[in-house]
Amino acid sequence: MTNFPNDFIWGSATSSYQIEGAHDKDGKGPSIWDKFCKTPGNVLNNDNGNIAIDHYHRFKEDIALLKKQGFTAYRFSISWARILPNGKGQVNEKGIEFYNKLIDELLANDIQPWVTLYHWDLPQALYESKEDWLNPVISDHFEEYATICFDRFGDRVKHWITLNEPWVAAILGYGQGVFAPGHISNSEPYLAAHHMLIAHAKAVNIYKSYFKSQHGTIGITNNCDWREPIDQQPKNIEAAERALLFFLGWFADPIWLGDYPQVMKDRLGDRLPVFTKSEKVLLKDSSDFFGLNHYTTMYAAEQDEDAEEVSAYGNGGLSEDQDVQLSQDPKWPLTDFNWAVVPWGCTKMLQWIADRYDNPNIIITENGCAYHDEVQNGEVHDERRVEFYKSYIEACDDAIQNGVSLKGYFAWSMFDNFEWASGYSQRFGINYIDYDTLERIPKDSAKWFTKIIKKHQEKAITI
Ligand code: GBH
């Protein structure tokens, strides 16, 4: 904890579909996740976000908890279909009203809102009219939606994130079919991602051209797990680098370096769309900060012809396109989601970003872990989660010491919530949710954060 700058941002994060509930309340339209959950077998136990943790009705209580626990920043996402039930056209004033109240309540408690415009809950209407991420027109619809948000909320919101993890939306939603809208394809992910990047760039362009007077910042959040070469053979070092380029370079290169990584162009041929000159210009430098969601690490090796794929799910991009074999070290401890706990992978990930993209300001917009918690006498002693956070925050400290410009850290998540295809079976919260009563019970990890934030603030004052 010695290297964090005084103005370091300590926050926690959530997303709309995972916590809000009120899925059809006050004029909200359905999203592709509302729809996806209706097909039996898509989500574990056929869970859905209809009620989730009922944040829609309990946001005041939730903000009080943020305040009490010492957070000075809170990352949440806006549900597109609450603002525009059909994805475009008529604005739903009740939806605007909800986010107005949420934002005002945060500011009244001195908590800075960090607002994500898209955390995967595309309005179902756009999907049905085939105006989803596969159609180039989607970038115009996203631009329109973003403009409404800047216009209505930008007087108070100064930190915007256009898209959350386009990699997940593209690969899991359009490649492997395990997330909404459930497509299986080896070309659609590249097309969907292409349109996501353009949508991001158009929204940023509008913000920079028409909302300058709001003096806010805007960026994108990408996710990347670290890929460590399994040994020092050149072919495996190359495989790990290739895996990172297919994972993070795919989205970050067009924004920080001007185009897709060469290795993707070489390997994907016609399946990788091409940016026009003007799109490249729009994309270049279109993020004020480098938003990173980081969870775990895997070894990477060059694909061995006879070996079976270890984890298609964890592979950054379609595996056959990369010839990368991923594996875990049996010595690494696992979370209950079977993601390996490898803090030094976080340090290396941050360093890789600093090296490749000329030391941008990085914000970790998500980092966290899932463990099965138990309530004992009204308390949740989640020692493993506390250990996880301790070790990853130390890993961040190391990166800062090495010169990486890490400016903020958001814990995922403020609450247990709807964990997508895993439903309510995985708990990522620092606050426990009793799903029978919807009671919020602070876990030891939340108390640990309170201490860390306090310590840091005291240090900042004495300097
Ligand atoms: C985030 O995505 C989401 O933004 C958030 O909504 C979600 O609740 C949270 O994480 C927890 O899932 O198979 O061991 O290689 C996480 C993106 C991509 C991170 C896949 C872990 C695979 C782990 N994830 N990655 S492994």
Coordinates of C-alpha atoms in Angstrom, one line a residue, residues 54-446:
D54 CA -34.0 -5.6 -6.4
H55 CA -31.5 -2.7 -6.5
Y56 CA -34.2 -0.7 -8.5
H57 CA -36.2 -0.4 -5.3
R58 CA -33.4 -0.5 -2.8
F59 CA -30.8 1.8 -4.3
K60 CA -30.9 4.3 -1.3
E61 CA -30.1 1.5 1.1
D62 CA -27.3 0.3 -1.3
I63 CA -25.8 3.8 -1.5
A64 CA -25.9 4.1 2.2
L65 CA -23.8 1.0 2.4
L66 CA -21.3 2.3 -0.1
K67 CA -21.0 5.4 2.0
K68 CA -20.7 3.5 5.2
Q69 CA -18.0 1.3 3.8
G70 CA -15.9 4.2 2.7
F71 CA -16.1 4.0 -1.1
T72 CA -15.7 7.3 -2.9
A73 CA -16.5 5.9 -6.4
Y74 CA -19.1 3.6 -7.6
R75 CA -19.3 2.0 -11.1
F76 CA -22.7 1.0 -12.3
S77 CA -24.3 0.5 -15.8
I78 CA -27.3 2.0 -17.4
S79 CA -29.9 -0.4 -18.9
W80 CA -30.3 0.8 -22.5
A81 CA -33.8 -0.7 -22.6
R82 CA -34.9 1.3 -19.6
I83 CA -34.0 4.5 -21.4
L84 CA -35.1 3.4 -24.8
P85 CA -37.5 0.5 -24.5
N86 CA -37.2 -0.2 -28.3
G87 CA -33.5 0.6 -28.4
K88 CA -34.2 3.7 -30.4
G89 CA -36.9 6.4 -30.8
Q90 CA -39.1 7.2 -27.8
V91 CA -37.4 8.0 -24.5
N92 CA -38.8 6.4 -21.4
E93 CA -38.9 9.2 -18.9
K94 CA -39.4 6.9 -15.9
G95 CA -36.1 5.2 -16.8
I96 CA -34.4 8.6 -16.9
E97 CA -36.0 9.4 -13.5
F98 CA -34.5 6.2 -11.9
Y99 CA -31.0 7.0 -12.9
N100 CA -31.4 10.7 -12.0
K101 CA -32.3 9.7 -8.5
L102 CA -29.5 7.2 -8.3
I103 CA -26.9 9.7 -9.5
D104 CA -28.2 12.5 -7.2
E105 CA -28.1 10.1 -4.2
L106 CA -24.5 9.1 -5.0
L107 CA -23.4 12.7 -5.2
A108 CA -25.3 13.7 -2.0
N109 CA -23.1 11.0 -0.4
D110 CA -19.8 12.3 -2.0
I111 CA -19.5 9.2 -4.2
Q112 CA -18.4 9.7 -7.8
P113 CA -20.5 7.8 -10.3
W114 CA -18.6 5.9 -13.0
V115 CA -21.2 5.0 -15.5
T116 CA -21.0 2.2 -18.1
L117 CA -23.3 2.7 -21.0
Y118 CA -23.3 -0.9 -22.1
H119 CA -22.9 -4.0 -19.9
W120 CA -24.3 -6.6 -22.4
D121 CA -28.1 -5.9 -22.0
L122 CA -28.9 -4.9 -25.6
P123 CA -32.6 -4.0 -26.1
Q124 CA -34.3 -7.1 -27.5
A125 CA -36.2 -5.0 -30.0
L126 CA -32.9 -4.2 -31.8
Y127 CA -32.1 -7.9 -31.9
E128 CA -35.5 -8.8 -33.3
S129 CA -35.2 -6.2 -36.1
K130 CA -31.7 -7.6 -36.9
E131 CA -30.2 -4.3 -35.8
D132 CA -27.9 -6.0 -33.2
W133 CA -24.1 -6.0 -33.1
L134 CA -24.0 -7.8 -36.5
N135 CA -25.5 -4.9 -38.3
P136 CA -23.4 -1.8 -38.9
V137 CA -26.4 0.4 -38.2
I138 CA -26.0 -0.5 -34.5
S139 CA -23.3 2.1 -34.1
D140 CA -25.8 4.8 -35.0
H141 CA -28.3 3.5 -32.4
F142 CA -25.6 3.3 -29.8
E143 CA -24.5 6.9 -30.6
E144 CA -28.1 8.0 -30.2
Y145 CA -28.5 6.3 -26.9
A146 CA -25.2 7.6 -25.6
T147 CA -26.1 11.1 -26.7
I148 CA -29.3 10.9 -24.6
C149 CA -27.3 9.8 -21.6
F150 CA -24.7 12.5 -21.9
D151 CA -27.5 15.1 -22.4
R152 CA -29.6 14.0 -19.4
F153 CA -26.9 12.9 -16.9
G154 CA -23.7 14.5 -18.1
D155 CA -24.2 17.6 -15.9
R156 CA -23.5 15.3 -13.0
V157 CA -21.7 12.3 -14.4
K158 CA -18.0 13.0 -15.1
H159 CA -16.7 9.5 -15.7
W160 CA -18.1 7.5 -18.6
I161 CA -17.3 4.0 -19.9
T162 CA -18.8 3.2 -23.3
L163 CA -18.6 -0.6 -23.4
N164 CA -17.9 -3.2 -20.8
E165 CA -15.8 -6.1 -22.1
P166 CA -16.6 -6.2 -25.8
W167 CA -14.5 -9.4 -25.9
V168 CA -17.1 -11.2 -23.7
A169 CA -20.0 -9.9 -25.6
A170 CA -18.4 -11.0 -28.9
I171 CA -16.8 -14.3 -28.0
L172 CA -19.3 -15.7 -25.5
G173 CA -22.4 -14.0 -27.1
Y174 CA -21.6 -14.6 -30.8
G175 CA -18.9 -17.2 -30.8
Q176 CA -19.5 -19.8 -28.2
G177 CA -23.2 -19.1 -27.6
V178 CA -23.0 -19.3 -23.8
F179 CA -24.1 -15.7 -23.3
A180 CA -26.9 -13.8 -24.9
P181 CA -27.8 -13.8 -27.8
G182 CA -26.4 -17.3 -27.9
H183 CA -24.9 -17.5 -31.4
I184 CA -22.3 -20.1 -32.3
S185 CA -20.0 -19.0 -35.1
N186 CA -16.4 -18.5 -36.0
S187 CA -16.8 -15.3 -37.9
E188 CA -19.6 -13.4 -36.1
P189 CA -17.5 -12.5 -33.1
Y190 CA -15.1 -10.5 -35.3
L191 CA -17.9 -8.7 -37.0
A192 CA -19.8 -7.9 -33.8
A193 CA -16.6 -6.7 -32.2
H194 CA -15.9 -4.5 -35.2
H195 CA -19.2 -2.8 -34.8
M196 CA -18.7 -2.4 -31.1
L197 CA -15.4 -0.6 -31.6
I198 CA -17.0 1.7 -34.1
A199 CA -20.0 2.3 -31.8
H200 CA -17.5 3.2 -29.0
A201 CA -15.6 5.6 -31.2
K202 CA -18.8 7.3 -32.4
A203 CA -20.1 7.8 -28.8
V204 CA -16.7 9.3 -27.8
N205 CA -16.7 11.5 -30.8
I206 CA -20.1 13.0 -29.9
Y207 CA -19.0 13.4 -26.3
K208 CA -15.8 15.2 -27.3
S209 CA -17.6 17.4 -29.9
Y210 CA -20.8 18.4 -28.2
F211 CA -20.4 17.9 -24.5
K212 CA -17.0 19.4 -24.0
S213 CA -18.4 21.9 -21.5
Q214 CA -19.3 19.0 -19.2
H215 CA -15.5 18.5 -18.6
G216 CA -15.8 14.8 -18.1
T217 CA -13.7 11.8 -19.2
I218 CA -14.7 8.9 -21.3
G219 CA -13.1 5.5 -22.1
I220 CA -13.7 1.9 -22.7
T221 CA -13.3 -1.1 -20.5
N222 CA -11.7 -4.3 -21.8
N223 CA -11.0 -7.5 -20.1
C224 CA -7.9 -9.6 -20.2
D225 CA -6.6 -12.5 -18.2
W226 CA -2.8 -12.9 -18.2
R227 CA -1.1 -15.4 -20.5
E228 CA 2.2 -16.7 -19.1
P229 CA 4.4 -18.7 -21.5
I230 CA 4.4 -22.3 -20.1
D231 CA 8.2 -22.4 -20.5
Q232 CA 10.9 -20.3 -22.2
Q233 CA 10.8 -22.0 -25.6
P234 CA 10.5 -19.3 -28.2
K235 CA 7.4 -20.9 -29.7
N236 CA 5.6 -20.8 -26.4
I237 CA 6.7 -17.2 -25.6
E238 CA 5.3 -16.3 -29.0
A239 CA 2.1 -18.3 -28.3
A240 CA 1.5 -16.3 -25.1
E241 CA 2.0 -13.0 -26.9
R242 CA -0.3 -14.1 -29.6
A243 CA -3.0 -15.0 -27.1
L244 CA -2.7 -11.6 -25.5
L245 CA -3.0 -9.9 -28.9
F246 CA -6.1 -11.9 -29.8
F247 CA -7.6 -11.2 -26.3
L248 CA -6.7 -7.5 -25.6
G249 CA -4.8 -6.3 -28.6
W250 CA -8.0 -7.0 -30.7
F251 CA -9.7 -4.1 -28.9
A252 CA -6.9 -2.0 -27.5
D253 CA -4.7 -1.8 -30.7
P254 CA -7.3 0.0 -32.8
I255 CA -7.7 2.6 -30.1
W256 CA -4.1 3.1 -28.9
L257 CA -2.2 2.1 -32.0
G258 CA -4.6 2.7 -34.9
D259 CA -5.5 -0.8 -36.2
Y260 CA -6.0 -4.5 -35.4
P261 CA -2.9 -6.5 -34.5
Q262 CA -1.0 -7.8 -37.6
V263 CA -1.1 -11.4 -36.3
M264 CA -5.0 -11.2 -36.3
K265 CA -5.0 -9.9 -39.9
D266 CA -2.6 -12.7 -41.0
R267 CA -4.5 -15.5 -39.3
L268 CA -8.1 -14.4 -39.9
G269 CA -8.0 -13.1 -43.5
D270 CA -11.5 -12.2 -44.6
R271 CA -13.1 -12.9 -41.3
L272 CA -11.5 -9.8 -39.8
P273 CA -13.3 -6.7 -41.0
V274 CA -11.3 -3.8 -42.2
F275 CA -11.6 -0.2 -40.8
T276 CA -12.0 2.6 -43.3
K277 CA -9.6 5.5 -43.0
S278 CA -12.1 7.7 -41.3
E279 CA -13.0 4.9 -38.8
K280 CA -9.3 4.6 -37.9
V281 CA -9.1 8.3 -37.3
L282 CA -12.2 8.2 -35.1
L283 CA -10.9 5.2 -33.1
K284 CA -7.3 6.4 -32.6
D285 CA -6.9 7.9 -29.1
S286 CA -10.7 7.5 -28.3
S287 CA -10.2 6.5 -24.7
D288 CA -9.1 8.9 -22.0
F289 CA -8.0 6.0 -19.8
F290 CA -7.3 2.3 -20.1
G291 CA -10.2 0.4 -18.4
L292 CA -9.1 -3.1 -17.5
N293 CA -11.1 -5.9 -16.0
H294 CA -8.7 -8.6 -14.8
Y295 CA -9.5 -11.9 -13.1
T296 CA -7.0 -14.7 -13.6
T297 CA -4.0 -16.2 -15.4
M298 CA -3.3 -19.2 -17.6
Y299 CA -0.3 -20.7 -19.1
A300 CA 0.0 -20.5 -22.8
A301 CA 1.8 -22.9 -25.2
E302 CA 1.7 -23.4 -28.9
Q303 CA -1.2 -25.8 -29.7
D304 CA -0.1 -29.3 -29.9
E305 CA -1.9 -31.0 -32.7
D306 CA -3.1 -34.1 -30.7
A307 CA -3.9 -32.3 -27.5
E308 CA -7.5 -31.6 -26.4
E309 CA -8.5 -28.0 -25.9
V310 CA -8.2 -27.3 -22.1
S311 CA -10.6 -24.5 -21.8
A312 CA -12.4 -23.1 -24.8
Y313 CA -14.2 -20.7 -22.4
G314 CA -11.0 -19.1 -21.1
N315 CA -9.4 -18.8 -24.5
G316 CA -9.0 -15.2 -25.6
G317 CA -10.5 -15.4 -29.1
L318 CA -11.5 -18.6 -31.0
S319 CA -8.9 -21.2 -30.2
E320 CA -8.4 -22.6 -33.7
D321 CA -7.6 -19.1 -34.9
Q322 CA -4.7 -18.8 -32.4
D323 CA -3.1 -22.2 -32.1
V324 CA -2.7 -21.6 -28.4
Q325 CA -3.0 -24.2 -25.7
L326 CA -4.1 -22.9 -22.3
S327 CA -3.6 -24.6 -19.0
Q328 CA -3.4 -24.0 -15.3
D329 CA -0.6 -24.8 -12.9
P330 CA -1.9 -27.4 -10.4
K331 CA -0.1 -25.5 -7.7
W332 CA -2.2 -22.4 -8.2
P333 CA -5.1 -22.0 -5.8
L334 CA -8.5 -21.8 -7.4
T335 CA -11.6 -19.8 -6.6
D336 CA -14.9 -21.6 -6.5
F337 CA -15.4 -20.6 -10.1
N338 CA -12.2 -22.5 -10.9
W339 CA -10.3 -19.4 -11.9
A340 CA -6.7 -19.5 -10.7
V341 CA -5.5 -17.0 -8.1
V342 CA -2.2 -15.6 -9.5
P343 CA -1.5 -12.1 -8.3
W344 CA 1.8 -11.8 -10.1
G345 CA -0.2 -12.3 -13.4
C346 CA -1.9 -9.0 -12.6
T347 CA 1.4 -7.2 -12.2
K348 CA 2.6 -8.6 -15.5
M349 CA -0.7 -7.7 -17.2
L350 CA -0.4 -4.1 -16.1
Q351 CA 3.2 -4.0 -17.2
W352 CA 2.3 -5.4 -20.6
I353 CA -0.3 -2.7 -21.1
A354 CA 2.2 0.0 -20.0
D355 CA 4.8 -1.3 -22.4
R356 CA 2.6 -1.8 -25.4
Y357 CA 0.5 1.3 -25.2
D358 CA 3.0 3.9 -24.0
N359 CA 2.1 3.9 -20.3
P360 CA -1.5 5.1 -20.4
N361 CA -3.5 5.9 -17.3
I362 CA -5.0 2.6 -16.3
I363 CA -8.1 2.0 -14.2
I364 CA -8.9 -1.5 -13.0
T365 CA -12.6 -1.3 -13.4
E366 CA -13.1 -4.9 -12.1
N367 CA -11.2 -7.4 -10.1
G368 CA -12.6 -10.0 -7.8
C369 CA -13.4 -13.6 -7.0
A370 CA -16.2 -16.0 -6.5
Y371 CA -16.4 -18.1 -3.3
H372 CA -19.3 -20.0 -1.7
D373 CA -20.0 -18.0 1.5
E374 CA -21.8 -18.9 4.6
V375 CA -23.6 -16.7 7.1
Q376 CA -22.7 -17.4 10.7
N377 CA -24.4 -15.4 13.4
G378 CA -25.2 -12.6 10.9
E379 CA -21.6 -12.4 9.7
V380 CA -19.7 -13.7 6.6
H381 CA -16.1 -14.6 7.3
D382 CA -14.8 -14.7 3.7
E383 CA -11.1 -15.1 4.5
R384 CA -10.3 -16.4 1.1
R385 CA -11.8 -13.3 -0.6
V386 CA -9.9 -11.0 1.8
E387 CA -6.7 -12.9 0.9
F388 CA -7.5 -12.5 -2.8
Y389 CA -8.0 -8.8 -2.6
K390 CA -4.9 -8.3 -0.4
S391 CA -2.7 -10.2 -2.8
Y392 CA -4.1 -8.5 -6.0
I393 CA -3.9 -5.0 -4.5
E394 CA -0.3 -5.8 -3.5
A395 CA 0.3 -6.8 -7.1
C396 CA -1.1 -3.4 -8.2
D397 CA 1.2 -1.7 -5.7
D398 CA 4.2 -3.6 -7.3
A399 CA 3.1 -2.4 -10.8
I400 CA 2.9 1.2 -9.6
Q401 CA 6.3 0.9 -8.1
N402 CA 7.6 -0.3 -11.5
G403 CA 6.2 2.9 -13.1
V404 CA 2.8 1.7 -14.3
S405 CA 0.3 4.6 -14.2
L406 CA -2.5 2.8 -12.3
K407 CA -5.0 5.4 -11.2
G408 CA -7.9 3.5 -9.7
Y409 CA -9.3 0.1 -8.6
F410 CA -12.9 -1.1 -8.5
A411 CA -13.8 -4.3 -6.7
W412 CA -16.1 -6.7 -8.5
S413 CA -18.6 -6.7 -7.0
M414 CA -20.3 -4.5 -4.4
F415 CA -22.9 -7.2 -4.0
D416 CA -23.5 -10.9 -4.8
N417 CA -25.6 -10.8 -7.9
F418 CA -26.9 -12.5 -11.1
E419 CA -23.7 -14.1 -12.4
W420 CA -24.9 -14.5 -16.0
A421 CA -24.9 -18.1 -17.2
S422 CA -24.1 -19.3 -13.7
G423 CA -27.2 -17.6 -12.3
Y424 CA -27.0 -17.0 -8.5
S425 CA -24.7 -19.9 -7.9
Q426 CA -21.5 -17.8 -7.9
R427 CA -21.0 -15.1 -5.3
F428 CA -18.6 -12.3 -6.2
G429 CA -19.9 -9.7 -3.7
I430 CA -18.1 -8.1 -0.8
N431 CA -21.7 -7.8 0.5
Y432 CA -23.7 -11.0 0.9
I433 CA -27.2 -11.2 -0.4
D434 CA -29.7 -13.5 1.3
Y435 CA -31.8 -14.4 -1.8
D436 CA -34.9 -15.2 0.4
T437 CA -35.1 -11.9 2.1
L438 CA -32.8 -9.8 -0.1
E439 CA -31.1 -8.6 3.0
R440 CA -27.6 -7.2 2.5
I441 CA -25.0 -8.6 4.9
P442 CA -21.5 -7.0 4.8
K443 CA -18.8 -9.7 4.4
D444 CA -15.4 -9.4 6.1
S445 CA -14.0 -8.4 2.7
A446 CA -16.2 -5.2 2.7

